[in-house]
PDB file of C-alpha atoms in Angstrom:
ATOM      1  CA  UNK U 163      -1.020  -3.689 -23.808  1.00 40.00           C
ATOM      2  CA  UNK U 164      -0.250  -0.756 -21.903  1.00 45.00           C
ATOM      3  CA  UNK U 165       0.302  -0.778 -18.104  1.00 57.00           C
ATOM      4  CA  UNK U 166      -2.772   0.051 -16.189  1.00 68.00           C
ATOM      5  CA  UNK U 167      -2.170   2.764 -13.300  1.00 79.00           C
ATOM      6  CA  UNK U 168      -3.827   3.728 -10.172  1.00 85.00           C
ATOM      7  CA  UNK U 169      -4.587   7.593 -10.606  1.00 88.00           C
ATOM      8  CA  UNK U 170      -3.311  10.426  -8.113  1.00 92.00           C
ATOM      9  CA  UNK U 171      -6.044  12.869  -7.112  1.00 93.00           C
ATOM     10  CA  UNK U 172      -5.729  16.140  -5.927  1.00 95.00           C
ATOM     11  CA  UNK U 173      -5.793  15.260  -2.449  1.00 96.00           C
ATOM     12  CA  UNK U 174      -3.456  12.320  -2.646  1.00 96.00           C
ATOM     13  CA  UNK U 175      -0.561  10.587  -4.488  1.00 95.00           C
ATOM     14  CA  UNK U 176      -0.086   6.868  -5.408  1.00 96.00           C
ATOM     15  CA  UNK U 177       3.227   5.147  -5.398  1.00 97.00           C
ATOM     16  CA  UNK U 178       2.258   1.746  -7.431  1.00 95.00           C
ATOM     17  CA  UNK U 179       4.815  -1.146  -7.113  1.00 95.00           C
ATOM     18  CA  UNK U 180       4.565  -3.495  -9.785  1.00 91.00           C
ATOM     19  CA  UNK U 181       3.432  -6.987  -9.119  1.00 91.00           C
ATOM     20  CA  UNK U 182       4.485  -9.635 -11.823  1.00 81.00           C
ATOM     21  CA  UNK U 183       3.739 -12.879 -10.145  1.00 76.00           C
ATOM     22  CA  UNK U 184       0.533 -14.196  -8.535  1.00 80.00           C
ATOM     23  CA  UNK U 185       0.750 -13.612  -4.801  1.00 87.00           C
ATOM     24  CA  UNK U 186      -2.450 -14.099  -2.982  1.00 91.00           C
ATOM     25  CA  UNK U 187      -3.434 -11.620  -0.403  1.00 93.00           C
ATOM     26  CA  UNK U 188      -2.070 -13.612   2.632  1.00 93.00           C
ATOM     27  CA  UNK U 189       1.391 -13.869   0.958  1.00 93.00           C
ATOM     28  CA  UNK U 190       1.307 -10.233   0.050  1.00 95.00           C
ATOM     29  CA  UNK U 191       0.713  -9.328   3.617  1.00 95.00           C
ATOM     30  CA  UNK U 192       3.388 -11.507   4.867  1.00 94.00           C
ATOM     31  CA  UNK U 193       5.824  -9.588   2.581  1.00 95.00           C
ATOM     32  CA  UNK U 194       4.251  -6.149   3.443  1.00 97.00           C
ATOM     33  CA  UNK U 195       4.398  -6.643   7.135  1.00 96.00           C
ATOM     34  CA  UNK U 196       7.899  -7.860   7.095  1.00 95.00           C
ATOM     35  CA  UNK U 197       8.879  -4.958   5.055  1.00 97.00           C
ATOM     36  CA  UNK U 198       6.892  -2.076   7.140  1.00 97.00           C
ATOM     37  CA  UNK U 199       8.576  -3.933  10.410  1.00 97.00           C
ATOM     38  CA  UNK U 200      11.997  -3.295   9.107  1.00 97.00           C
ATOM     39  CA  UNK U 201      11.049   0.129   8.521  1.00 97.00           C
ATOM     40  CA  UNK U 202       9.682   0.339  12.026  1.00 96.00           C
ATOM     41  CA  UNK U 203       5.878   0.653  11.033  1.00 97.00           C
ATOM     42  CA  UNK U 204       2.985  -1.159  12.704  1.00 96.00           C
ATOM     43  CA  UNK U 205      -0.214  -2.126  11.094  1.00 96.00           C
ATOM     44  CA  UNK U 206      -3.025  -0.453  12.919  1.00 95.00           C
ATOM     45  CA  UNK U 207      -6.091  -1.791  10.890  1.00 93.00           C
ATOM     46  CA  UNK U 208      -6.932  -3.878   7.984  1.00 95.00           C
ATOM     47  CA  UNK U 209     -10.075  -3.514   5.675  1.00 93.00           C
ATOM     48  CA  UNK U 210     -11.155  -3.333   1.986  1.00 92.00           C
ATOM     49  CA  UNK U 211     -11.744  -0.285  -0.663  1.00 87.00           C
ATOM     50  CA  UNK U 212     -14.541  -0.301  -2.608  1.00 81.00           C
ATOM     51  CA  UNK U 213     -15.568  -3.689  -3.716  1.00 77.00           C
ATOM     52  CA  UNK U 214     -17.298  -2.724  -6.704  1.00 84.00           C
ATOM     53  CA  UNK U 215     -14.128  -0.972  -8.246  1.00 86.00           C
ATOM     54  CA  UNK U 216     -11.630  -3.281  -6.619  1.00 89.00           C
ATOM     55  CA  UNK U 217     -13.320  -6.974  -5.234  1.00 92.00           C
ATOM     56  CA  UNK U 218     -11.616  -8.884  -3.216  1.00 92.00           C
ATOM     57  CA  UNK U 219      -8.722  -6.596  -2.409  1.00 94.00           C
ATOM     58  CA  UNK U 220      -7.353  -5.960   1.103  1.00 96.00           C
ATOM     59  CA  UNK U 221      -6.261  -2.393   2.500  1.00 97.00           C
ATOM     60  CA  UNK U 222      -3.768  -1.751   5.319  1.00 97.00           C
ATOM     61  CA  UNK U 223      -3.243   1.054   7.904  1.00 97.00           C
ATOM     62  CA  UNK U 224       0.258   1.585   8.784  1.00 98.00           C
ATOM     63  CA  UNK U 225       1.397   3.811  11.751  1.00 97.00           C
ATOM     64  CA  UNK U 226       5.029   4.952  13.004  1.00 95.00           C
ATOM     65  CA  UNK U 227       3.514   5.518  16.412  1.00 92.00           C
ATOM     66  CA  UNK U 228       0.149   4.138  17.388  1.00 91.00           C
ATOM     67  CA  UNK U 229      -0.720   7.337  19.269  1.00 91.00           C
ATOM     68  CA  UNK U 230       0.802  10.052  16.451  1.00 88.00           C
ATOM     69  CA  UNK U 231      -0.963  11.639  13.776  1.00 93.00           C
ATOM     70  CA  UNK U 232      -0.920  10.098  10.595  1.00 95.00           C
ATOM     71  CA  UNK U 233      -1.511   7.038   8.597  1.00 95.00           C
ATOM     72  CA  UNK U 234       0.178   5.055   5.602  1.00 96.00           C
ATOM     73  CA  UNK U 235      -2.398   3.503   3.195  1.00 97.00           C
ATOM     74  CA  UNK U 236      -1.463   0.378   1.225  1.00 98.00           C
ATOM     75  CA  UNK U 237      -3.877  -1.526  -0.833  1.00 97.00           C
ATOM     76  CA  UNK U 238      -3.487  -4.820  -2.584  1.00 96.00           C
ATOM     77  CA  UNK U 239      -5.817  -5.869  -5.461  1.00 93.00           C
ATOM     78  CA  UNK U 240      -4.826  -9.592  -6.856  1.00 93.00           C
ATOM     79  CA  UNK U 241      -7.091  -9.319  -9.934  1.00 89.00           C
ATOM     80  CA  UNK U 242      -5.095  -6.288 -11.370  1.00 87.00           C
ATOM     81  CA  UNK U 243      -2.679  -7.185  -9.982  1.00 90.00           C
ATOM     82  CA  UNK U 244      -1.865  -3.758  -8.050  1.00 91.00           C
ATOM     83  CA  UNK U 245       0.056  -2.863  -5.200  1.00 95.00           C
ATOM     84  CA  UNK U 246      -0.110   0.945  -4.245  1.00 97.00           C
ATOM     85  CA  UNK U 247       0.707   3.080  -1.554  1.00 98.00           C
ATOM     86  CA  UNK U 248      -1.808   6.104  -1.072  1.00 97.00           C
ATOM     87  CA  UNK U 249      -0.062   9.263   0.659  1.00 97.00           C
ATOM     88  CA  UNK U 250      -2.811  12.077   1.173  1.00 96.00           C
ATOM     89  CA  UNK U 251      -1.053  15.359   0.997  1.00 96.00           C
ATOM     90  CA  UNK U 252      -2.123  16.550   4.474  1.00 96.00           C
ATOM     91  CA  UNK U 253      -0.097  13.837   6.294  1.00 97.00           C
ATOM     92  CA  UNK U 254       2.691  14.476   8.482  1.00 96.00           C
ATOM     93  CA  UNK U 255       6.274  14.125   6.957  1.00 96.00           C
ATOM     94  CA  UNK U 256       6.819  10.575   8.332  1.00 96.00           C
ATOM     95  CA  UNK U 257       3.790   9.071   5.877  1.00 97.00           C
ATOM     96  CA  UNK U 258       5.797  10.959   2.765  1.00 97.00           C
ATOM     97  CA  UNK U 259       9.266   9.463   3.930  1.00 96.00           C
ATOM     98  CA  UNK U 260       7.894   5.884   5.240  1.00 97.00           C
ATOM     99  CA  UNK U 261       5.723   5.694   1.527  1.00 97.00           C
ATOM    100  CA  UNK U 262       8.596   6.170  -0.595  1.00 97.00           C
ATOM    101  CA  UNK U 263      10.822   3.746   1.704  1.00 97.00           C
ATOM    102  CA  UNK U 264       8.449   1.309   1.922  1.00 98.00           C
ATOM    103  CA  UNK U 265       7.613   1.319  -1.950  1.00 98.00           C
ATOM    104  CA  UNK U 266      11.412   0.869  -2.511  1.00 97.00           C
ATOM    105  CA  UNK U 267      11.305  -1.972  -0.009  1.00 96.00           C
ATOM    106  CA  UNK U 268       8.530  -3.869  -1.762  1.00 97.00           C
ATOM    107  CA  UNK U 269       9.903  -3.352  -5.189  1.00 95.00           C
ATOM    108  CA  UNK U 270      12.663  -5.411  -4.188  1.00 93.00           C
ATOM    109  CA  UNK U 271      10.825  -8.079  -2.169  1.00 90.00           C
ATOM    110  CA  UNK U 272       8.006  -8.697  -5.128  1.00 90.00           C
ATOM    111  CA  UNK U 273      11.055  -9.013  -7.320  1.00 86.00           C
ATOM    112  CA  UNK U 274      11.361 -12.284  -5.896  1.00 80.00           C
ATOM    113  CA  UNK U 275       8.191 -13.803  -6.786  1.00 76.00           C
TER     114      UNK U 275
END
């Protein structure tokens, strides 16, 4: 069966990180916050995306500086399982740079599960 992917749009691109094990939302959040902290990012918001399209997902916003412009969006949907980082085209350079670095760190950490 071919691997499903989260599709990019004309306004953003997604970096999908492979999830091979079964991680519940709390375990994923712990790994994500640890990786983000190592990059100097702070979680600013937790919510969900479309509950119809991705039921029981968790969606986080990370910032380099809570007062600065820009936001890095991260989503985990255990039923997929899908973990992806969304980078909107108009975001500041730190978002693009941090998104790539966070994806690499999460690949390393998720390989341990």
